[in-house]
Coordinates of C-alpha atoms in Angstrom, one line a residue:
M1 CA 4.1 9.4 -19.1
S2 CA 5.1 7.0 -22.1
I3 CA 3.6 7.9 -25.4
F4 CA 1.8 4.5 -25.4
K5 CA -0.3 5.9 -21.8
K6 CA -0.8 9.3 -24.1
I7 CA -2.6 7.7 -26.8
H8 CA -3.9 5.2 -24.6
G9 CA -5.8 8.6 -22.8
V10 CA -6.4 10.0 -27.0
I11 CA -8.5 6.7 -27.6
S12 CA -10.4 6.6 -24.4
G13 CA -10.5 10.1 -24.4
A14 CA -12.1 8.9 -28.6
V15 CA -14.8 6.4 -27.3
T16 CA -16.6 9.4 -24.8
E17 CA -16.6 11.8 -27.5
A18 CA -18.6 9.1 -29.8
V19 CA -21.0 7.7 -26.6
K20 CA -21.5 11.4 -25.8
A21 CA -22.9 12.1 -29.2
G22 CA -25.2 9.8 -29.1
S23 CA -22.8 7.9 -31.9
L24 CA -22.0 4.7 -30.1
T25 CA -23.3 3.6 -27.2
L26 CA -21.6 0.7 -24.9
S27 CA -23.5 -1.6 -22.1
G28 CA -20.8 -2.0 -19.8
P29 CA -17.9 0.4 -18.6
L30 CA -15.1 0.6 -21.5
P31 CA -13.3 -2.5 -21.5
D32 CA -10.1 -2.9 -21.3
F33 CA -7.8 -2.4 -25.0
V34 CA -4.1 -2.6 -25.4
V35 CA -1.7 0.0 -27.9
E36 CA 1.2 -1.7 -29.1
P37 CA 3.7 -1.3 -32.1
P38 CA 2.0 -3.4 -35.1
R39 CA 3.9 -6.8 -35.8
E40 CA 4.9 -4.8 -39.6
A41 CA 6.1 -1.1 -39.3
A42 CA 4.7 -0.2 -42.7
H43 CA 1.4 -0.6 -40.7
G44 CA 2.0 2.6 -38.8
D45 CA 3.4 3.8 -35.3
L46 CA 1.0 1.5 -32.8
A47 CA -2.0 -0.4 -33.0
T48 CA -5.0 -0.7 -30.7
N49 CA -7.7 -3.7 -30.4
V50 CA -10.0 -1.5 -28.5
A51 CA -12.6 -1.8 -31.5
M52 CA -13.0 -5.2 -31.3
M53 CA -13.2 -4.9 -27.2
L54 CA -15.7 -2.6 -27.2
S55 CA -17.7 -4.8 -30.3
K56 CA -19.5 -7.2 -27.8
S57 CA -20.9 -4.1 -25.3
A58 CA -21.7 -1.3 -28.8
R59 CA -23.4 -4.5 -30.5
K60 CA -21.5 -3.3 -33.1
P61 CA -19.3 -5.1 -35.7
P62 CA -15.5 -3.9 -35.0
R63 CA -14.5 -1.9 -38.3
A64 CA -17.6 -0.1 -37.7
I65 CA -16.9 1.0 -34.3
A66 CA -13.2 2.4 -35.4
E67 CA -15.2 4.1 -38.5
I68 CA -16.8 5.6 -35.8
L69 CA -14.1 6.5 -33.8
K70 CA -11.8 7.3 -36.9
P71 CA -12.8 11.2 -37.2
C72 CA -12.1 11.9 -33.2
L73 CA -8.4 10.1 -33.2
E74 CA -7.5 12.5 -36.7
E75 CA -8.1 15.4 -34.7
S76 CA -5.5 14.5 -31.6
Q77 CA -2.2 16.6 -31.8
F78 CA -0.5 13.4 -31.7
V79 CA -1.6 11.6 -35.1
S80 CA -0.9 11.9 -38.1
E81 CA -2.6 9.5 -39.8
V82 CA -5.0 6.4 -39.0
S83 CA -5.9 3.4 -41.3
I84 CA -8.2 0.8 -39.7
A85 CA -6.9 -3.0 -41.3
G86 CA -8.1 -6.4 -40.9
P87 CA -11.3 -7.0 -38.2
G88 CA -11.1 -3.4 -37.1
F89 CA -7.9 -2.6 -35.9
I90 CA -7.1 0.6 -35.5
N91 CA -3.8 2.1 -36.4
L92 CA -2.0 5.0 -36.1
R93 CA 0.4 7.1 -37.8
L94 CA 2.8 9.6 -35.1
Y95 CA 4.0 12.7 -35.6
P96 CA 7.3 13.0 -35.8
Q97 CA 8.2 15.2 -33.3
I98 CA 6.7 13.1 -30.9
W99 CA 9.2 10.9 -31.4
Q100 CA 11.9 13.4 -31.8
N101 CA 10.6 14.7 -27.9
E102 CA 11.0 11.5 -26.8
I103 CA 14.9 11.6 -26.6
S104 CA 15.2 15.0 -24.6
E105 CA 12.7 13.0 -22.2
I106 CA 15.3 10.3 -21.4
L107 CA 17.8 12.5 -21.5
R108 CA 16.0 14.3 -18.5
K109 CA 14.8 11.4 -16.6
G110 CA 18.0 8.9 -17.0
Q111 CA 18.2 5.5 -16.5
N112 CA 14.5 6.3 -14.5
Y113 CA 13.2 6.3 -18.0
G114 CA 11.1 3.0 -19.0
D115 CA 10.9 3.2 -14.8
S116 CA 6.4 2.6 -13.9
D117 CA 4.3 2.3 -11.6
I118 CA 1.7 -0.6 -12.8
G119 CA 3.0 -2.2 -9.6
Q120 CA 1.1 0.2 -6.9
G121 CA 3.5 -0.7 -4.7
K122 CA 2.0 -4.1 -3.9
K123 CA 4.0 -6.7 -1.9
V124 CA 5.3 -9.9 -4.0
N125 CA 7.5 -12.6 -2.8
V126 CA 9.8 -14.2 -5.8
E127 CA 11.5 -17.0 -4.2
Y128 CA 14.3 -18.6 -6.6
V129 CA 17.2 -21.0 -5.8
S130 CA 16.5 -22.6 -3.1
A131 CA 18.7 -25.5 -4.6
N132 CA 19.3 -28.3 -1.5
P133 CA 21.9 -28.0 1.1
T134 CA 23.7 -30.9 -0.4
G135 CA 26.6 -29.5 -2.6
P136 CA 27.5 -26.3 -5.4
M137 CA 25.4 -25.1 -7.3
H138 CA 25.2 -27.0 -10.9
V139 CA 24.7 -24.5 -14.3
G140 CA 20.6 -25.4 -14.1
H141 CA 20.7 -23.7 -10.4
G142 CA 22.4 -21.4 -12.4
R143 CA 19.5 -20.2 -15.4
G144 CA 16.7 -19.9 -11.9
A145 CA 19.3 -18.2 -10.2
V146 CA 19.0 -15.9 -13.3
V147 CA 16.0 -16.4 -14.1
G148 CA 14.5 -14.8 -11.1
D149 CA 17.1 -12.2 -10.3
V150 CA 16.2 -10.7 -13.3
L151 CA 12.4 -10.9 -13.1
A152 CA 12.7 -9.4 -8.8
T153 CA 14.8 -6.8 -11.1
L154 CA 11.9 -6.2 -13.8
M155 CA 9.0 -6.0 -11.3
Q156 CA 10.7 -3.2 -8.9
K157 CA 11.6 -1.0 -12.3
A158 CA 7.1 -1.5 -12.6
G159 CA 6.6 -0.2 -9.4
Y160 CA 6.3 -3.6 -7.2
N161 CA 7.9 -3.8 -3.7
V162 CA 9.9 -7.4 -3.9
C163 CA 12.0 -9.4 -1.5
K164 CA 14.4 -11.1 -3.6
E165 CA 13.9 -15.3 -0.8
Y166 CA 16.3 -18.3 -1.0
Y167 CA 14.6 -21.3 0.5
I168 CA 16.9 -23.7 2.8
N169 CA 16.0 -27.0 2.4
D170 CA 17.4 -28.6 5.6
A171 CA 14.9 -30.7 7.3
G172 CA 14.2 -33.2 4.3
A173 CA 16.6 -36.9 4.8
Q174 CA 18.7 -35.2 2.0
V175 CA 20.8 -33.3 5.1
D176 CA 20.8 -36.3 7.1
V177 CA 22.6 -37.6 3.9
L178 CA 24.3 -34.8 4.0
A179 CA 26.2 -35.5 7.1
R180 CA 26.9 -39.4 6.8
S181 CA 28.5 -38.7 4.0
I182 CA 31.3 -35.8 5.5
Y183 CA 31.1 -38.4 8.4
M184 CA 32.9 -40.5 5.7
R185 CA 35.3 -37.4 4.9
Y186 CA 35.6 -36.7 8.8
R187 CA 37.0 -40.4 9.1
E188 CA 39.1 -40.0 5.8
A189 CA 40.6 -37.0 7.9
L190 CA 41.8 -38.6 10.6
G191 CA 43.6 -40.5 8.3
E192 CA 41.3 -44.2 7.8
T193 CA 41.5 -45.7 4.3
I194 CA 38.1 -45.1 3.2
G195 CA 38.0 -46.4 0.3
A196 CA 34.7 -45.5 -2.6
I197 CA 31.7 -43.1 -1.8
P198 CA 28.7 -45.8 -0.4
E199 CA 26.2 -45.9 -2.6
G200 CA 23.4 -43.8 -1.3
L201 CA 26.1 -40.5 -0.1
Y202 CA 28.0 -37.8 -2.3
P203 CA 30.7 -38.9 -3.5
G204 CA 32.5 -35.6 -4.0
D205 CA 35.5 -34.3 -3.5
Y206 CA 33.1 -30.6 -1.8
L207 CA 32.9 -32.4 1.5
V208 CA 36.7 -33.0 1.9
P209 CA 37.5 -29.9 3.5
V210 CA 34.6 -30.1 5.6
G211 CA 35.6 -33.1 7.4
T212 CA 38.8 -31.7 7.8
L213 CA 38.0 -28.7 9.8
I214 CA 35.8 -31.0 11.7
A215 CA 38.9 -33.6 12.8
E216 CA 40.6 -30.0 12.8
R217 CA 38.2 -28.6 15.2
D218 CA 36.6 -31.5 17.2
G219 CA 40.2 -34.4 17.4
N220 CA 39.1 -37.6 16.8
K221 CA 35.6 -37.1 18.8
W222 CA 33.6 -38.7 16.7
L223 CA 34.8 -42.0 15.8
D224 CA 33.7 -43.7 18.7
K225 CA 30.2 -42.3 18.9
S226 CA 26.4 -43.6 17.1
E227 CA 25.4 -42.2 14.8
T228 CA 22.4 -40.2 16.7
E229 CA 25.4 -38.9 19.1
W230 CA 27.2 -37.4 16.0
L231 CA 24.3 -36.8 12.9
A232 CA 23.0 -33.8 14.6
E233 CA 26.4 -31.9 14.8
F234 CA 27.3 -32.9 11.1
R235 CA 24.0 -32.5 9.7
K236 CA 24.7 -28.7 11.0
T237 CA 28.1 -27.9 10.0
G238 CA 27.7 -29.5 6.6
I239 CA 24.7 -26.8 6.2
D240 CA 26.6 -24.3 6.9
A241 CA 29.4 -24.6 4.7
M242 CA 27.8 -25.9 2.0
M243 CA 24.9 -22.1 2.7
Q244 CA 28.5 -20.7 2.3
M245 CA 29.6 -22.0 -1.0
I246 CA 25.8 -21.8 -2.4
R247 CA 26.5 -17.5 -1.0
E248 CA 29.1 -16.9 -2.6
D249 CA 28.8 -18.4 -6.1
L250 CA 25.4 -17.0 -6.1
K251 CA 27.5 -13.9 -5.5
Y252 CA 29.7 -14.6 -8.3
L253 CA 26.8 -14.5 -10.7
G254 CA 25.8 -11.2 -9.2
V255 CA 23.0 -12.7 -7.3
K256 CA 21.5 -11.1 -4.0
H257 CA 18.5 -12.0 -1.9
D258 CA 16.8 -10.4 0.6
V259 CA 15.8 -13.0 3.2
F260 CA 16.9 -16.4 3.6
S261 CA 14.1 -18.6 5.4
S262 CA 15.3 -21.8 6.7
E263 CA 12.8 -24.8 6.5
R264 CA 13.7 -27.0 10.1
A265 CA 13.0 -23.4 11.6
L266 CA 10.1 -23.5 10.7
V267 CA 9.2 -27.0 11.0
E268 CA 10.9 -26.6 14.9
K269 CA 8.8 -23.6 15.8
G270 CA 5.6 -26.0 15.3
G271 CA 5.0 -23.3 11.7
V272 CA 4.0 -27.1 10.0
D273 CA 1.9 -27.9 12.9
A274 CA 0.4 -24.3 13.1
A275 CA -0.8 -24.5 9.0
L276 CA -2.4 -27.8 9.7
D277 CA -4.7 -27.3 12.4
F278 CA -6.0 -23.8 10.9
L279 CA -5.8 -26.6 7.4
R280 CA -8.3 -28.5 9.5
S281 CA -10.2 -26.3 11.8
R282 CA -12.0 -25.9 7.2
G283 CA -12.0 -29.3 7.2
L284 CA -9.9 -29.8 4.4
I285 CA -7.5 -32.6 6.3
Y286 CA -9.2 -35.9 6.7
E287 CA -7.6 -39.8 7.3
G288 CA -8.4 -41.5 4.2
V289 CA -6.7 -43.9 2.1
L290 CA -5.8 -42.9 -1.5
E291 CA -6.6 -44.6 -5.1
P292 CA -3.6 -46.6 -6.4
P293 CA -1.7 -44.0 -9.0
K294 CA -2.7 -44.6 -12.7
G295 CA -0.6 -47.7 -14.1
K296 CA -0.1 -49.5 -11.3
T297 CA -0.2 -52.8 -10.5
P298 CA -2.0 -54.3 -7.6
D299 CA 1.1 -56.2 -6.9
D300 CA 3.0 -52.8 -7.0
W301 CA 0.7 -50.7 -4.4
E302 CA -0.2 -51.0 -0.7
P303 CA -3.5 -49.0 0.7
R304 CA -3.1 -47.4 4.8
P305 CA -5.0 -44.8 5.9
Q306 CA -3.5 -41.3 5.2
T307 CA -3.3 -37.8 6.1
L308 CA -4.2 -36.1 3.2
F309 CA -5.1 -32.7 2.1
R310 CA -8.0 -32.1 0.2
S311 CA -6.8 -30.1 -2.9
T312 CA -9.4 -31.5 -4.5
Q313 CA -11.8 -29.1 -4.1
F314 CA -9.1 -25.9 -5.1
G315 CA -8.7 -27.8 -8.4
D316 CA -5.9 -30.0 -7.9
D317 CA -6.1 -33.9 -10.0
V318 CA -6.0 -36.1 -6.3
D319 CA -5.7 -35.6 -2.8
R320 CA -2.5 -35.0 -1.3
P321 CA -0.5 -36.7 1.8
L322 CA 0.9 -34.6 4.0
K323 CA 2.8 -37.6 6.0
K324 CA 5.4 -40.1 5.3
S325 CA 5.0 -43.6 6.6
D326 CA 7.3 -42.9 9.5
G327 CA 4.8 -40.1 11.0
S328 CA 7.2 -37.2 9.4
W329 CA 5.8 -34.7 7.7
T330 CA 5.7 -34.1 3.4
Y331 CA 7.7 -31.9 1.6
F332 CA 4.1 -30.9 1.1
A333 CA 3.3 -29.8 4.2
S334 CA 6.2 -28.0 5.1
D335 CA 6.0 -25.9 1.7
I336 CA 1.7 -25.3 2.9
A337 CA 3.3 -23.9 6.2
Y338 CA 6.4 -22.2 4.8
H339 CA 3.9 -20.1 2.1
W340 CA 1.1 -19.3 4.6
E341 CA 4.4 -18.1 6.4
K342 CA 5.0 -16.1 3.7
F343 CA 1.7 -14.4 2.9
K344 CA 1.8 -13.7 6.2
R345 CA 4.5 -11.1 5.8
G346 CA 1.8 -9.8 3.8
F347 CA 3.2 -11.2 0.5
G348 CA -0.6 -11.7 -1.6
L349 CA 1.1 -12.1 -4.9
M350 CA 4.4 -15.1 -4.4
I351 CA 6.3 -16.3 -7.5
D352 CA 8.8 -19.9 -7.0
V353 CA 10.6 -20.0 -10.1
W354 CA 10.8 -23.6 -9.9
G355 CA 13.0 -26.1 -12.1
A356 CA 10.9 -27.7 -15.5
D357 CA 11.1 -31.7 -13.3
H358 CA 8.7 -30.0 -10.7
G359 CA 6.1 -29.4 -13.0
G360 CA 3.6 -31.8 -11.7
Y361 CA 4.1 -30.2 -8.1
V362 CA 3.0 -26.9 -8.8
K363 CA -0.9 -27.7 -9.2
R364 CA -1.3 -29.3 -5.8
L365 CA 0.8 -26.0 -4.4
Q366 CA -1.1 -23.6 -5.8
S367 CA -5.2 -25.8 -4.5
A368 CA -2.7 -25.7 -1.5
V369 CA -2.5 -21.5 -1.1
A370 CA -6.0 -20.8 -2.5
A371 CA -6.7 -23.0 0.8
I372 CA -3.9 -21.5 3.4
T373 CA -5.1 -18.0 2.1
E374 CA -8.7 -18.3 2.0
G375 CA -8.8 -17.4 -1.9
K376 CA -6.8 -14.1 -0.4
G377 CA -3.1 -15.0 -1.6
R378 CA -1.5 -16.5 -5.3
L379 CA 1.4 -18.6 -6.2
E380 CA 2.5 -18.2 -9.6
V381 CA 5.5 -20.3 -10.8
R382 CA 7.9 -20.0 -13.4
L383 CA 9.9 -23.5 -14.4
C384 CA 13.4 -23.3 -16.1
Q385 CA 14.2 -26.4 -18.3
M386 CA 17.6 -28.6 -18.9
I387 CA 20.1 -26.4 -19.8
N388 CA 22.8 -28.3 -22.6
L389 CA 26.2 -27.3 -21.9
M390 CA 28.0 -27.5 -25.5
K391 CA 31.6 -26.5 -26.8
D392 CA 32.3 -25.8 -30.5
G393 CA 28.5 -27.8 -30.6
Q394 CA 28.8 -30.5 -29.2
P395 CA 28.0 -32.7 -25.6
F396 CA 30.7 -30.8 -23.2
K397 CA 31.7 -32.6 -19.9
M398 CA 34.2 -30.5 -16.9
S399 CA 35.9 -32.8 -14.6
K400 CA 34.4 -32.0 -11.8
R401 CA 35.2 -32.0 -8.5
A402 CA 31.1 -31.9 -7.9
G403 CA 31.3 -35.5 -9.2
T404 CA 28.7 -35.7 -11.4
F405 CA 27.5 -32.8 -12.5
V406 CA 28.8 -29.6 -13.6
T407 CA 29.0 -26.9 -10.9
L408 CA 27.8 -23.5 -11.8
R409 CA 31.1 -21.9 -10.3
D410 CA 33.5 -24.0 -13.5
V411 CA 31.1 -22.3 -16.0
I412 CA 31.2 -18.3 -14.4
E413 CA 35.1 -18.8 -15.0
E414 CA 35.4 -20.2 -18.2
V415 CA 32.4 -17.8 -20.2
G416 CA 32.5 -15.0 -17.0
P417 CA 28.9 -13.9 -14.6
D418 CA 27.4 -11.2 -18.0
V419 CA 27.3 -14.1 -20.3
V420 CA 26.0 -16.8 -18.4
R421 CA 23.5 -14.0 -16.7
F422 CA 22.5 -12.7 -20.7
I423 CA 22.3 -15.9 -22.1
M424 CA 20.2 -17.7 -19.8
L425 CA 17.6 -15.3 -21.1
T426 CA 18.5 -15.7 -24.5
R427 CA 15.1 -18.3 -24.6
K428 CA 11.4 -18.9 -22.7
S429 CA 12.5 -20.5 -19.6
D430 CA 10.5 -23.5 -20.2
A431 CA 11.8 -24.0 -23.4
Q432 CA 15.7 -25.8 -23.5
L433 CA 18.5 -23.7 -23.7
D434 CA 21.8 -24.3 -25.7
F435 CA 24.5 -23.0 -24.3
D436 CA 27.5 -23.0 -25.7
L437 CA 31.1 -22.5 -23.9
A438 CA 33.0 -21.1 -27.4
K439 CA 30.0 -19.1 -29.4
V440 CA 29.6 -16.9 -26.8
L441 CA 33.1 -15.8 -26.3
Q442 CA 33.5 -15.4 -30.0
Q443 CA 33.0 -11.1 -30.5
T444 CA 30.5 -11.5 -33.6
R445 CA 26.7 -10.5 -34.1
D446 CA 25.3 -14.4 -33.8
N447 CA 26.7 -13.7 -30.1
P448 CA 23.8 -11.5 -27.7
V449 CA 25.5 -11.2 -25.5
F450 CA 28.3 -9.0 -27.8
Y451 CA 26.0 -7.3 -30.1
V452 CA 24.4 -5.4 -27.1
Q453 CA 27.5 -4.8 -25.7
Y454 CA 29.3 -3.9 -28.5
A455 CA 26.3 -1.6 -29.2
H456 CA 26.9 0.4 -25.4
A457 CA 31.0 0.0 -25.9
R458 CA 30.4 2.0 -29.6
C459 CA 27.3 4.6 -28.4
C460 CA 30.5 5.3 -25.3
S461 CA 33.5 5.8 -28.5
V462 CA 31.3 7.9 -30.2
L463 CA 30.9 10.0 -27.5
R464 CA 34.8 9.7 -26.6
H465 CA 35.3 10.9 -30.1
A466 CA 32.6 14.2 -29.7
T467 CA 34.2 15.3 -26.5
E468 CA 37.8 15.2 -27.9
M469 CA 36.1 17.0 -31.3
F470 CA 34.2 19.4 -29.4
S471 CA 36.3 20.2 -26.4
Q472 CA 34.9 23.6 -24.8
E473 CA 31.2 22.3 -25.4
D474 CA 29.4 21.0 -23.0
L475 CA 27.4 17.2 -23.6
S476 CA 26.4 16.3 -20.6
C477 CA 22.7 14.7 -21.1
A478 CA 21.1 17.9 -19.2
A479 CA 22.8 20.1 -22.3
L480 CA 21.8 18.4 -25.0
S481 CA 18.6 17.5 -23.5
K482 CA 17.8 21.4 -25.2
V483 CA 19.0 21.0 -28.2
P484 CA 17.4 20.5 -31.6
V485 CA 16.6 17.0 -32.6
T486 CA 14.2 18.2 -35.4
S487 CA 16.9 16.7 -37.9
I488 CA 16.5 13.0 -36.8
A489 CA 14.0 12.5 -39.2
S490 CA 15.2 9.7 -41.2
E491 CA 13.2 6.8 -42.1
D492 CA 16.4 4.5 -39.6
E493 CA 16.8 7.1 -37.4
L494 CA 13.0 6.8 -36.6
L495 CA 12.4 3.1 -36.3
L496 CA 15.9 3.7 -33.4
V497 CA 13.9 6.2 -31.6
K498 CA 10.8 4.2 -31.9
A499 CA 12.4 1.8 -30.2
M500 CA 14.1 3.2 -27.9
V501 CA 10.9 4.7 -26.9
N502 CA 8.9 1.2 -26.8
W503 CA 11.3 0.3 -23.6
S504 CA 8.8 1.8 -21.2
R505 CA 5.8 -0.5 -22.3
V506 CA 8.6 -3.4 -22.6
V507 CA 8.9 -2.9 -19.1
E508 CA 4.9 -2.7 -18.5
S509 CA 4.7 -5.9 -20.9
A510 CA 7.4 -7.6 -18.9
A511 CA 7.2 -7.5 -15.6
L512 CA 3.1 -8.3 -16.2
A513 CA 3.5 -11.6 -18.0
Q514 CA 6.5 -12.4 -15.5
E515 CA 8.6 -13.5 -18.3
P516 CA 12.4 -11.9 -18.0
H517 CA 13.8 -13.0 -20.8
R518 CA 11.9 -10.3 -23.2
I519 CA 14.4 -8.3 -21.5
A520 CA 17.0 -9.3 -23.6
F521 CA 15.0 -10.3 -26.5
Y522 CA 14.5 -6.6 -26.6
L523 CA 18.0 -5.3 -26.0
M524 CA 19.2 -7.7 -29.1
D525 CA 16.5 -5.9 -31.5
L526 CA 17.6 -2.3 -29.6
A527 CA 21.3 -3.3 -30.9
A528 CA 20.3 -4.6 -33.7
L529 CA 18.8 -1.4 -35.1
F530 CA 21.7 0.3 -33.6
H531 CA 24.8 -0.9 -35.7
G532 CA 22.5 -1.1 -39.6
L533 CA 22.5 2.6 -38.5
W534 CA 25.9 2.1 -37.7
N535 CA 27.1 0.4 -40.5
K536 CA 25.0 2.6 -43.2
G537 CA 27.5 5.8 -41.8
N538 CA 30.5 3.6 -42.7
D539 CA 29.0 3.8 -46.8
N540 CA 27.9 7.2 -46.5
A541 CA 29.7 9.7 -44.4
A542 CA 26.9 12.1 -44.4
L543 CA 25.1 9.4 -42.2
R544 CA 27.0 9.1 -39.7
F545 CA 26.6 10.3 -35.9
I546 CA 29.9 13.5 -36.1
V547 CA 29.7 15.4 -38.7
P548 CA 32.2 18.7 -38.3
S549 CA 30.7 20.6 -41.0
D550 CA 27.1 20.0 -39.6
K551 CA 27.7 21.3 -36.1
P552 CA 24.0 21.8 -35.1
L553 CA 23.3 17.8 -37.1
T554 CA 25.8 16.5 -35.2
H555 CA 24.6 17.2 -31.8
A556 CA 21.2 16.3 -32.2
R557 CA 22.2 12.6 -33.5
L558 CA 24.7 13.3 -30.4
A559 CA 21.7 13.6 -28.0
L560 CA 20.6 10.3 -30.1
I561 CA 23.3 8.8 -29.2
T562 CA 24.1 9.6 -25.9
A563 CA 20.1 8.1 -24.8
L564 CA 20.3 5.7 -26.6
R565 CA 23.5 4.3 -23.8
I566 CA 20.8 5.8 -21.0
I567 CA 17.7 2.7 -22.4
L568 CA 21.5 0.2 -23.0
R569 CA 22.3 0.8 -19.3
S570 CA 19.0 0.5 -18.0
G571 CA 18.3 -2.4 -19.5
L572 CA 21.7 -4.7 -19.2
S573 CA 21.1 -3.4 -15.7
V574 CA 17.8 -5.1 -15.3
V575 CA 19.8 -8.4 -16.6
G576 CA 22.2 -7.3 -14.2
C577 CA 25.3 -7.3 -17.0
T578 CA 28.1 -4.6 -17.1
P579 CA 27.7 -2.4 -19.6
M580 CA 30.8 -2.4 -20.8
E581 CA 33.0 1.1 -22.1
E582 CA 35.0 -0.6 -24.4
L583 CA 35.2 -3.8 -26.7
R584 CA 37.6 -4.4 -29.0
S585 CA 36.8 -6.5 -32.2
E586 CA 39.5 -7.0 -35.4
S587 CA 36.3 -5.8 -38.0
A588 CA 35.1 -2.8 -36.0
P589 CA 35.0 0.0 -37.8
A590 CA 35.5 4.5 -36.3
A591 CA 33.3 6.7 -35.4

């Protein structure tokens, strides 16, 4: 059990004792309250808002409640000092040994330290990337891929049963355009001069190999055929080729999905019809005419009867069309069926990671999920904003085989998958991100990837030197977990330990908020504390991690460094980055 949960229990016990003593009367159950590090370390080790949360039920001012709870909290074996601040926050300072003991706990649990059971095995579907199978992934897809992948890993660590899913949009008009574009390259492969690719088709050179493949496989079989005869074959071959390319790009980025679901397969098996029949049976589908969109003039609007879903009954702004003018289903209709299918697979919570340009689509699909699951399912959407790709502070363009955009593969080849993954998390997903290809390769503290990986490499360096110096001693985690660590007592050392212990709370809070960027932020803060401690050791030999003249102190600090390495490795594994054993830097001081 984490320190935060232990102290949460101590506070709950204090409330119970106050109620038993008659000094506090509550009109309902104990409300949810938080236990977290205060904004400023000078205020204490932990802070709680329990007094504010109890105020309404107890009919007392928060500060009065805090004063009632204070004596009981001061009696706890964990708490050395209690203070009340502001409107009624209770700040707690714990005995140093409480933090010191966590070093041994980290060493015993290894990378399982920080694992949580808050998910209680609940099934969660995280759908991300889902790029149209019409070409290579661009750098914007990469952000959604990383956000979704790290979120899924994070929720698994928090105790959820997660399925990572990719939805293949292979039933819309865009895959017919893909087929027609490949047909142009097919004719070209057979020796025909095709000239410029017609407007409306995909111009990228990435389709040349697909056209060549069909030409080598089928010869001139399709040259004299009508589009109705060759379209399906070219579409299937094209989708297969594009998905193979996308899978390779994802693998290169370290992303692996558990499930790939096909929109076309869903439509062909009658999934859309079944979903809409269900909604129709509930009176949620009707034939009607929508009002013209805001800002449209009468000349821009052609009112016509449409098949509509009553999404306004579930919080949407207007009812939504389910059929196009040609009688085919809209994307919305297919998406309703797809999310219903996910719900029927047991996923009461569905998380979709989309580009920010789909922000206007969120409310309508959430209303549809509420309707199709009869309120039993929930859809959460995480939006990913644009990426500004730069080099040395200037907008950066590459000559790409994709024709019109920078591919994800080219960015990965430029800087490596670890850099791409980490940088994608250095801003909240709904904030724009500047990605400077030059800066992320610099070995400076301004490069967050290097800064965190270098912290891990420095830990490894200390432990290598210790192994050489104490070659006859057991420096394993099991052995170090038993050494006394009371000498880990300086303010800087304890700040580092407290930050390490905070890992379990960060995992839970980031998973509950569905904000994987918090992991990257945590790792950067943890690395900063460690590098600061390292630099003080450069100025003062007594503060170094290896002090040959004081073996007990050295062993305690080796326990600290080994525990820190575990936390760094754990955090980097959630992010999906390699914990480097060694990084070369001209300015790197010795251990």
